[in-house]
């Protein structure tokens, strides 16, 4: 699965010893190990035009020791009949509900060891958000989709809904004849009677319940050519013509993955389906991968940046076919590795197949560092008991995990790493595995104690701040923005150090395993850069003298290393390790770099200082931005030129975004107005990334008439990418217009999965959140009934983070009596409040110096 929603946006094994502890000792949150499912048949009768549905399931089970009860999972289903069958013997069972969605089917007498069938007739209602089996509407038609990761198969049918129970499934679905019915496998048989069809699908390979999938509706489709198995892209009615770009590139991505893994694609088909209402970005269901519509429905020749995200997501989900589906985690505590590996593999595919997108210079770790710096952050491998536990810190599973894999590959070497991965996949095919199984496989192709090293990264939160003195001594402590939290953690940190000594630039490697050590080779170096290659998962600090010397020799570093330096000095400033003057001195040097991506990083760093901006310095900040950015704006304009590099295109977006979000420049406003009018009239006339930034400027200075144009255009266009672009432009600050925008999020044309994006933006538009919380007080019940459960639980993080003490107090009042009512909300509130309190402290500490610096420019 990939999580891509909020600017962005946003997944652990209990030892077997636990299962020998009696139920009386602690609450059971997993099913007993003495009952093992071996095969499950699921039959459903579903009409997308009706919320009620019915079904029955037959689960072949092996009871390995006598018992009086059988556990299974279900949520919000009616169990109409349940019995245990062995040959001709039918034993009725009674059902009681336990904790963690476990239902206990109890027999009047002891159930001997043996093979049985658990037969259950059930009924339920189709979900209207986007968890489990749910309804989505597009134009005038209804569609059924599924999202079963992480613990949502139990919402659709009773099951042994744990990843360690990896079994074959066979689905039979009855639905009105007009619909197309899809599932993980090819159709084995289809019969029609009295306007209803019954579709029997082929039996699947062994797989966990969370990648079972089906879809029902009046779909259109387009073929995916060049595959060794059948493949199609399915869309809502009338949308298949927009799939040409993804269809064109899918086969080459599959072939690249087959080559890397040394193994053919493992399932019998590759179908993609564009989903108009989807909580997450995409989901790796075996043979039926679901995507947010915006990832599949593109122009035939999308712009450079418009195609990067969709290609990466397709590669990520296809990589899961091997890592996640063919080889599956044993429990949710290792979900981080599932997602990290798919992201890492997608990155490798992108670099090899699409070098023009320049993804080799991405700094994946920068997506993880902010969240991992909080003292409340939990390890990416942590105890999991519920769905809320799985989703806690979801984003770090991708970014931190991928960063760690990049680091390991660099240590071992690409070829040896690939050999280890191929060995691991072959050994564990169609089975479950733990992270340690991978580390041990990779240890066979290297001389590194990977299990010991990885433990320091995945079983403890945070990352190190390394301090180097001029005599070569290096000390590590945890990087934290304030004094709160345990700084005395130790990581095993591989260093690739570039340094200058006696006028010569040299390189050395070193692995730091203790709180401190001495690297004699770098003693008395003029400067050091301890992250050669920019792959390190740490921050670092040298003396001011050494930093100044490095800045004078800045072109010794690669573009990627310079970009890493931009973010590193920013992190040092935020943690009070260097002064604001020293920070801006470094930014000034790096702003003159020859690589556009470094300049873009500098402007992004300046933009991130907006937490220090308020009415007392807003004009000074805007003036400073104009001074820095307008020369680039006049040079680059707003039109992509033929043959431009990806770096230059992204720099244009960064410059425009900085100006439109923070200044009142009339030239920029005039150009933005022209671009906005053009886009609203014809979305093909302006790239989406330019249009959203231009609309932000127009909205900031706009009135009700402009608001009406935005809203009318959103409703008129059903294309997901166009709607997303327009929504990103809503930045109307007036109270009445903000009120209308928040009301807009509750309308039917904003899908449940997209409500959170509107709330995220609405909460950030004004300097304080007074109006936002007033609106939330009035509409909270309506809001929570519409939104997916995951988004409800994470509302505090998405909308409550602030640098304003008044807003913190408002959040405390608002969530005080609500946070315990929704899974995950109390934890999300804790994260948001910690983040906000840190921001207030940083603002108080740094704003005087920031104001003084701006006055001097």
PDB file of C-alpha atoms in Angstrom, residues 222-450:
ATOM      1  CA  UNK A 222      -8.276  -0.890 -21.629  1.00  0.00           C
ATOM      2  CA  UNK A 223      -5.685  -3.634 -22.193  1.00  0.00           C
ATOM      3  CA  UNK A 224      -2.133  -3.563 -20.859  1.00  0.00           C
ATOM      4  CA  UNK A 225       0.022  -4.801 -23.711  1.00  0.00           C
ATOM      5  CA  UNK A 226       3.359  -6.599 -23.503  1.00  0.00           C
ATOM      6  CA  UNK A 227       2.739  -8.652 -20.368  1.00  0.00           C
ATOM      7  CA  UNK A 228       3.341 -12.379 -19.984  1.00  0.00           C
ATOM      8  CA  UNK A 229      -0.049 -12.645 -18.223  1.00  0.00           C
ATOM      9  CA  UNK A 230      -3.405 -11.008 -19.024  1.00  0.00           C
ATOM     10  CA  UNK A 231      -3.700  -7.402 -17.904  1.00  0.00           C
ATOM     11  CA  UNK A 232      -6.242  -4.571 -18.039  1.00  0.00           C
ATOM     12  CA  UNK A 233      -6.862  -1.162 -16.514  1.00  0.00           C
ATOM     13  CA  UNK A 234     -10.445  -0.801 -15.294  1.00  0.00           C
ATOM     14  CA  UNK A 235     -12.125   2.536 -14.750  1.00  0.00           C
ATOM     15  CA  UNK A 236     -15.514   3.989 -13.989  1.00  0.00           C
ATOM     16  CA  UNK A 237     -17.735   4.299 -17.046  1.00  0.00           C
ATOM     17  CA  UNK A 238     -16.296   6.612 -19.692  1.00  0.00           C
ATOM     18  CA  UNK A 239     -12.781   6.952 -18.206  1.00  0.00           C
ATOM     19  CA  UNK A 240     -10.757   4.206 -19.916  1.00  0.00           C
ATOM     20  CA  UNK A 241      -9.459   6.541 -22.623  1.00  0.00           C
ATOM     21  CA  UNK A 242      -7.275   8.279 -20.022  1.00  0.00           C
ATOM     22  CA  UNK A 243      -5.186   5.192 -19.203  1.00  0.00           C
ATOM     23  CA  UNK A 244      -2.863   5.115 -22.219  1.00  0.00           C
ATOM     24  CA  UNK A 245       0.193   6.496 -20.445  1.00  0.00           C
ATOM     25  CA  UNK A 246       0.146   3.981 -17.583  1.00  0.00           C
ATOM     26  CA  UNK A 247      -0.749   1.104 -19.924  1.00  0.00           C
ATOM     27  CA  UNK A 248       2.251   2.008 -22.089  1.00  0.00           C
ATOM     28  CA  UNK A 249       4.771   1.831 -19.233  1.00  0.00           C
ATOM     29  CA  UNK A 250       3.467  -1.049 -17.092  1.00  0.00           C
ATOM     30  CA  UNK A 251       5.115  -3.883 -19.024  1.00  0.00           C
ATOM     31  CA  UNK A 252       8.594  -2.346 -18.811  1.00  0.00           C
ATOM     32  CA  UNK A 253       8.198  -1.879 -15.047  1.00  0.00           C
ATOM     33  CA  UNK A 254       7.133  -5.522 -14.638  1.00  0.00           C
ATOM     34  CA  UNK A 255      10.099  -6.717 -16.721  1.00  0.00           C
ATOM     35  CA  UNK A 256      12.502  -4.627 -14.656  1.00  0.00           C
ATOM     36  CA  UNK A 257      11.136  -6.186 -11.466  1.00  0.00           C
ATOM     37  CA  UNK A 258      11.283  -9.718 -12.893  1.00  0.00           C
ATOM     38  CA  UNK A 259      14.899  -9.103 -13.840  1.00  0.00           C
ATOM     39  CA  UNK A 260      15.845  -7.803 -10.407  1.00  0.00           C
ATOM     40  CA  UNK A 261      14.138 -10.609  -8.493  1.00  0.00           C
ATOM     41  CA  UNK A 262      15.291 -13.266 -10.963  1.00  0.00           C
ATOM     42  CA  UNK A 263      11.747 -14.608 -11.015  1.00  0.00           C
ATOM     43  CA  UNK A 264       8.650 -14.281 -13.196  1.00  0.00           C
ATOM     44  CA  UNK A 265       5.637 -12.300 -12.036  1.00  0.00           C
ATOM     45  CA  UNK A 266       4.025 -14.725  -9.536  1.00  0.00           C
ATOM     46  CA  UNK A 267       0.264 -14.275 -10.097  1.00  0.00           C
ATOM     47  CA  UNK A 268      -2.080 -15.133 -12.958  1.00  0.00           C
ATOM     48  CA  UNK A 269      -3.045 -11.622 -14.061  1.00  0.00           C
ATOM     49  CA  UNK A 270      -2.230  -7.930 -13.632  1.00  0.00           C
ATOM     50  CA  UNK A 271      -5.331  -5.785 -13.421  1.00  0.00           C
ATOM     51  CA  UNK A 272      -5.316  -2.173 -12.274  1.00  0.00           C
ATOM     52  CA  UNK A 273      -8.441  -0.358 -11.217  1.00  0.00           C
ATOM     53  CA  UNK A 274      -8.947   3.406 -10.840  1.00  0.00           C
ATOM     54  CA  UNK A 275     -10.957   4.134  -7.686  1.00  0.00           C
ATOM     55  CA  UNK A 276     -12.731   7.499  -7.360  1.00  0.00           C
ATOM     56  CA  UNK A 277     -12.910   7.305  -3.540  1.00  0.00           C
ATOM     57  CA  UNK A 278      -9.775   5.900  -1.928  1.00  0.00           C
ATOM     58  CA  UNK A 279      -8.359   6.664   1.530  1.00  0.00           C
ATOM     59  CA  UNK A 280      -4.800   5.791   0.560  1.00  0.00           C
ATOM     60  CA  UNK A 281      -2.824   6.145  -2.646  1.00  0.00           C
ATOM     61  CA  UNK A 282      -2.869   2.558  -3.897  1.00  0.00           C
ATOM     62  CA  UNK A 283      -3.143  -1.013  -2.632  1.00  0.00           C
ATOM     63  CA  UNK A 284      -1.192  -4.071  -3.773  1.00  0.00           C
ATOM     64  CA  UNK A 285      -4.040  -6.611  -3.917  1.00  0.00           C
ATOM     65  CA  UNK A 286      -2.703  -9.657  -5.742  1.00  0.00           C
ATOM     66  CA  UNK A 287      -3.793  -9.468  -9.369  1.00  0.00           C
ATOM     67  CA  UNK A 288      -6.183  -6.544  -8.775  1.00  0.00           C
ATOM     68  CA  UNK A 289      -4.242  -3.457  -7.710  1.00  0.00           C
ATOM     69  CA  UNK A 290      -6.376  -0.487  -6.721  1.00  0.00           C
ATOM     70  CA  UNK A 291      -5.238   3.113  -7.265  1.00  0.00           C
ATOM     71  CA  UNK A 292      -6.550   6.557  -6.615  1.00  0.00           C
ATOM     72  CA  UNK A 293      -7.960   7.643  -9.960  1.00  0.00           C
ATOM     73  CA  UNK A 294      -5.408  10.446 -10.269  1.00  0.00           C
ATOM     74  CA  UNK A 295      -2.573   7.910 -10.559  1.00  0.00           C
ATOM     75  CA  UNK A 296      -4.046   6.079 -13.550  1.00  0.00           C
ATOM     76  CA  UNK A 297      -6.090   8.701 -15.402  1.00  0.00           C
ATOM     77  CA  UNK A 298      -3.553  10.966 -17.100  1.00  0.00           C
ATOM     78  CA  UNK A 299      -3.034  12.871 -20.307  1.00  0.00           C
ATOM     79  CA  UNK A 300      -1.466  10.756 -23.037  1.00  0.00           C
ATOM     80  CA  UNK A 301       1.742  12.779 -22.670  1.00  0.00           C
ATOM     81  CA  UNK A 302       1.796  14.197 -19.125  1.00  0.00           C
ATOM     82  CA  UNK A 303       4.328  16.801 -18.081  1.00  0.00           C
ATOM     83  CA  UNK A 304       7.616  15.739 -16.544  1.00  0.00           C
ATOM     84  CA  UNK A 305       6.434  16.189 -12.976  1.00  0.00           C
ATOM     85  CA  UNK A 306       2.878  14.942 -13.550  1.00  0.00           C
ATOM     86  CA  UNK A 307       4.168  11.537 -14.610  1.00  0.00           C
ATOM     87  CA  UNK A 308       6.766  11.008 -11.873  1.00  0.00           C
ATOM     88  CA  UNK A 309       4.338  10.227  -9.047  1.00  0.00           C
ATOM     89  CA  UNK A 310       2.104   7.806 -10.978  1.00  0.00           C
ATOM     90  CA  UNK A 311       5.061   5.833 -12.371  1.00  0.00           C
ATOM     91  CA  UNK A 312       6.611   5.559  -8.921  1.00  0.00           C
ATOM     92  CA  UNK A 313       3.343   4.388  -7.352  1.00  0.00           C
ATOM     93  CA  UNK A 314       2.840   1.760 -10.070  1.00  0.00           C
ATOM     94  CA  UNK A 315       6.384   0.485  -9.484  1.00  0.00           C
ATOM     95  CA  UNK A 316       5.813   0.440  -5.705  1.00  0.00           C
ATOM     96  CA  UNK A 317       2.631  -1.608  -5.937  1.00  0.00           C
ATOM     97  CA  UNK A 318       4.044  -4.043  -8.500  1.00  0.00           C
ATOM     98  CA  UNK A 319       7.130  -4.563  -6.311  1.00  0.00           C
ATOM     99  CA  UNK A 320       4.739  -5.714  -3.574  1.00  0.00           C
ATOM    100  CA  UNK A 321       3.735  -8.678  -5.766  1.00  0.00           C
ATOM    101  CA  UNK A 322       7.050 -10.228  -4.763  1.00  0.00           C
ATOM    102  CA  UNK A 323       7.761  -8.497  -1.464  1.00  0.00           C
ATOM    103  CA  UNK A 324       4.555  -8.499   0.557  1.00  0.00           C
ATOM    104  CA  UNK A 325       2.419 -10.876  -1.479  1.00  0.00           C
ATOM    105  CA  UNK A 326       4.733 -13.709  -2.545  1.00  0.00           C
ATOM    106  CA  UNK A 327       6.668 -13.265   0.714  1.00  0.00           C
ATOM    107  CA  UNK A 328       4.466 -11.886   3.494  1.00  0.00           C
ATOM    108  CA  UNK A 329       5.219 -10.448   6.910  1.00  0.00           C
ATOM    109  CA  UNK A 330       4.251 -12.734   9.771  1.00  0.00           C
ATOM    110  CA  UNK A 331       2.604  -9.931  11.746  1.00  0.00           C
ATOM    111  CA  UNK A 332       1.910  -6.221  11.402  1.00  0.00           C
ATOM    112  CA  UNK A 333       5.021  -5.217  13.356  1.00  0.00           C
ATOM    113  CA  UNK A 334       6.984  -5.802  10.146  1.00  0.00           C
ATOM    114  CA  UNK A 335       4.695  -3.816   7.889  1.00  0.00           C
ATOM    115  CA  UNK A 336       7.373  -1.122   7.866  1.00  0.00           C
ATOM    116  CA  UNK A 337       9.636  -3.485   5.916  1.00  0.00           C
ATOM    117  CA  UNK A 338       6.894  -4.327   3.423  1.00  0.00           C
ATOM    118  CA  UNK A 339       6.426  -0.666   2.592  1.00  0.00           C
ATOM    119  CA  UNK A 340      10.075   0.291   2.854  1.00  0.00           C
ATOM    120  CA  UNK A 341      11.128  -2.431   0.457  1.00  0.00           C
ATOM    121  CA  UNK A 342       8.455  -1.544  -2.099  1.00  0.00           C
ATOM    122  CA  UNK A 343       9.456   2.124  -1.936  1.00  0.00           C
ATOM    123  CA  UNK A 344      13.146   1.246  -2.236  1.00  0.00           C
ATOM    124  CA  UNK A 345      12.459  -1.060  -5.187  1.00  0.00           C
ATOM    125  CA  UNK A 346      10.302   1.581  -6.873  1.00  0.00           C
ATOM    126  CA  UNK A 347      13.162   4.049  -6.488  1.00  0.00           C
ATOM    127  CA  UNK A 348      15.550   1.651  -8.204  1.00  0.00           C
ATOM    128  CA  UNK A 349      13.125   1.124 -11.078  1.00  0.00           C
ATOM    129  CA  UNK A 350      12.640   4.868 -11.482  1.00  0.00           C
ATOM    130  CA  UNK A 351      16.374   5.561 -11.622  1.00  0.00           C
ATOM    131  CA  UNK A 352      16.976   2.818 -14.199  1.00  0.00           C
ATOM    132  CA  UNK A 353      13.957   3.317 -16.462  1.00  0.00           C
ATOM    133  CA  UNK A 354      13.340   7.048 -16.209  1.00  0.00           C
ATOM    134  CA  UNK A 355      16.655   8.861 -15.679  1.00  0.00           C
ATOM    135  CA  UNK A 356      15.153  12.078 -17.067  1.00  0.00           C
ATOM    136  CA  UNK A 357      13.140  12.383 -13.824  1.00  0.00           C
ATOM    137  CA  UNK A 358      16.372  12.658 -11.817  1.00  0.00           C
ATOM    138  CA  UNK A 359      15.057  10.602  -8.892  1.00  0.00           C
ATOM    139  CA  UNK A 360      18.621   9.456  -8.140  1.00  0.00           C
ATOM    140  CA  UNK A 361      19.087  12.799  -6.387  1.00  0.00           C
ATOM    141  CA  UNK A 362      16.071  12.433  -4.123  1.00  0.00           C
ATOM    142  CA  UNK A 363      16.857  12.623  -0.407  1.00  0.00           C
ATOM    143  CA  UNK A 364      14.446  10.025   0.960  1.00  0.00           C
ATOM    144  CA  UNK A 365      15.585  10.539   4.546  1.00  0.00           C
ATOM    145  CA  UNK A 366      14.398  14.142   4.497  1.00  0.00           C
ATOM    146  CA  UNK A 367      10.848  12.821   4.354  1.00  0.00           C
ATOM    147  CA  UNK A 368      11.443  10.975   7.633  1.00  0.00           C
ATOM    148  CA  UNK A 369      13.579  13.322   9.718  1.00  0.00           C
ATOM    149  CA  UNK A 370      10.874  15.797  10.850  1.00  0.00           C
ATOM    150  CA  UNK A 371       8.503  13.163  12.263  1.00  0.00           C
ATOM    151  CA  UNK A 372      11.352  11.057  13.675  1.00  0.00           C
ATOM    152  CA  UNK A 373      12.712  14.049  15.604  1.00  0.00           C
ATOM    153  CA  UNK A 374       9.775  14.183  17.998  1.00  0.00           C
ATOM    154  CA  UNK A 375      10.306  12.751  21.498  1.00  0.00           C
ATOM    155  CA  UNK A 376       6.890  11.060  21.177  1.00  0.00           C
ATOM    156  CA  UNK A 377       7.844   9.143  18.022  1.00  0.00           C
ATOM    157  CA  UNK A 378       7.708   5.382  18.341  1.00  0.00           C
ATOM    158  CA  UNK A 379      10.002   2.848  16.644  1.00  0.00           C
ATOM    159  CA  UNK A 380       8.951   1.680  13.200  1.00  0.00           C
ATOM    160  CA  UNK A 381       8.985  -1.864  14.595  1.00  0.00           C
ATOM    161  CA  UNK A 382       6.648  -1.715  17.554  1.00  0.00           C
ATOM    162  CA  UNK A 383       3.996  -3.758  19.291  1.00  0.00           C
ATOM    163  CA  UNK A 384       0.750  -3.897  17.338  1.00  0.00           C
ATOM    164  CA  UNK A 385      -2.591  -4.962  18.744  1.00  0.00           C
ATOM    165  CA  UNK A 386      -5.090  -2.930  16.741  1.00  0.00           C
ATOM    166  CA  UNK A 387      -5.524  -1.165  13.426  1.00  0.00           C
ATOM    167  CA  UNK A 388      -4.764   2.141  15.154  1.00  0.00           C
ATOM    168  CA  UNK A 389      -1.400   0.725  16.251  1.00  0.00           C
ATOM    169  CA  UNK A 390      -0.610  -0.273  12.681  1.00  0.00           C
ATOM    170  CA  UNK A 391      -1.332   3.191  11.352  1.00  0.00           C
ATOM    171  CA  UNK A 392       0.555   5.053  14.085  1.00  0.00           C
ATOM    172  CA  UNK A 393       3.554   6.670  12.428  1.00  0.00           C
ATOM    173  CA  UNK A 394       2.533   5.288   9.055  1.00  0.00           C
ATOM    174  CA  UNK A 395       4.654   7.659   7.000  1.00  0.00           C
ATOM    175  CA  UNK A 396       7.901   6.608   8.694  1.00  0.00           C
ATOM    176  CA  UNK A 397       7.386   3.043   7.493  1.00  0.00           C
ATOM    177  CA  UNK A 398       7.991   4.291   3.977  1.00  0.00           C
ATOM    178  CA  UNK A 399      10.564   7.058   4.318  1.00  0.00           C
ATOM    179  CA  UNK A 400      12.675   5.881   7.264  1.00  0.00           C
ATOM    180  CA  UNK A 401      12.501   2.277   6.155  1.00  0.00           C
ATOM    181  CA  UNK A 402      13.544   3.097   2.600  1.00  0.00           C
ATOM    182  CA  UNK A 403      16.411   5.234   3.916  1.00  0.00           C
ATOM    183  CA  UNK A 404      17.692   2.301   5.960  1.00  0.00           C
ATOM    184  CA  UNK A 405      17.564  -0.054   2.962  1.00  0.00           C
ATOM    185  CA  UNK A 406      19.452   2.463   0.820  1.00  0.00           C
ATOM    186  CA  UNK A 407      22.105   2.632   3.529  1.00  0.00           C
ATOM    187  CA  UNK A 408      22.394  -1.178   3.713  1.00  0.00           C
ATOM    188  CA  UNK A 409      22.647  -1.537  -0.050  1.00  0.00           C
ATOM    189  CA  UNK A 410      25.428   1.039  -0.107  1.00  0.00           C
ATOM    190  CA  UNK A 411      27.304  -0.887   2.607  1.00  0.00           C
ATOM    191  CA  UNK A 412      26.920  -4.316   1.014  1.00  0.00           C
ATOM    192  CA  UNK A 413      27.147  -3.282  -2.627  1.00  0.00           C
ATOM    193  CA  UNK A 414      24.391  -3.394  -5.250  1.00  0.00           C
ATOM    194  CA  UNK A 415      25.275  -6.778  -6.724  1.00  0.00           C
ATOM    195  CA  UNK A 416      25.657  -8.563  -3.381  1.00  0.00           C
ATOM    196  CA  UNK A 417      22.470  -6.939  -2.101  1.00  0.00           C
ATOM    197  CA  UNK A 418      20.555  -8.202  -5.139  1.00  0.00           C
ATOM    198  CA  UNK A 419      21.935 -11.703  -4.634  1.00  0.00           C
ATOM    199  CA  UNK A 420      20.781 -11.643  -1.024  1.00  0.00           C
ATOM    200  CA  UNK A 421      17.309 -10.441  -2.000  1.00  0.00           C
ATOM    201  CA  UNK A 422      16.919 -13.123  -4.677  1.00  0.00           C
ATOM    202  CA  UNK A 423      17.990 -15.789  -2.187  1.00  0.00           C
ATOM    203  CA  UNK A 424      15.521 -14.496   0.384  1.00  0.00           C
ATOM    204  CA  UNK A 425      12.595 -14.374  -2.058  1.00  0.00           C
ATOM    205  CA  UNK A 426      13.217 -17.917  -3.286  1.00  0.00           C
ATOM    206  CA  UNK A 427      13.528 -19.291   0.250  1.00  0.00           C
ATOM    207  CA  UNK A 428      10.370 -17.615   1.510  1.00  0.00           C
ATOM    208  CA  UNK A 429       8.070 -17.790  -1.554  1.00  0.00           C
ATOM    209  CA  UNK A 430       4.396 -18.367  -0.629  1.00  0.00           C
ATOM    210  CA  UNK A 431       5.388 -18.211   3.055  1.00  0.00           C
ATOM    211  CA  UNK A 432       5.644 -15.686   5.858  1.00  0.00           C
ATOM    212  CA  UNK A 433       8.805 -14.019   7.058  1.00  0.00           C
ATOM    213  CA  UNK A 434      10.152 -11.611   9.657  1.00  0.00           C
ATOM    214  CA  UNK A 435      12.622  -8.775   9.200  1.00  0.00           C
ATOM    215  CA  UNK A 436      15.365 -10.881  10.774  1.00  0.00           C
ATOM    216  CA  UNK A 437      14.952 -13.432   7.977  1.00  0.00           C
ATOM    217  CA  UNK A 438      15.951 -10.724   5.500  1.00  0.00           C
ATOM    218  CA  UNK A 439      18.866  -9.487   7.587  1.00  0.00           C
ATOM    219  CA  UNK A 440      20.215 -13.042   7.887  1.00  0.00           C
ATOM    220  CA  UNK A 441      19.861 -13.598   4.141  1.00  0.00           C
ATOM    221  CA  UNK A 442      21.756 -10.389   3.429  1.00  0.00           C
ATOM    222  CA  UNK A 443      24.375 -11.307   6.046  1.00  0.00           C
ATOM    223  CA  UNK A 444      25.296 -14.329   3.908  1.00  0.00           C
ATOM    224  CA  UNK A 445      26.514 -12.000   1.150  1.00  0.00           C
ATOM    225  CA  UNK A 446      28.354  -9.567   3.429  1.00  0.00           C
ATOM    226  CA  UNK A 447      30.554  -9.537   6.521  1.00  0.00           C
ATOM    227  CA  UNK A 448      28.392  -7.028   8.380  1.00  0.00           C
ATOM    228  CA  UNK A 449      26.415  -7.949  11.496  1.00  0.00           C
ATOM    229  CA  UNK A 450      23.203  -6.622   9.991  1.00  0.00           C
TER     230      UNK A 450
END
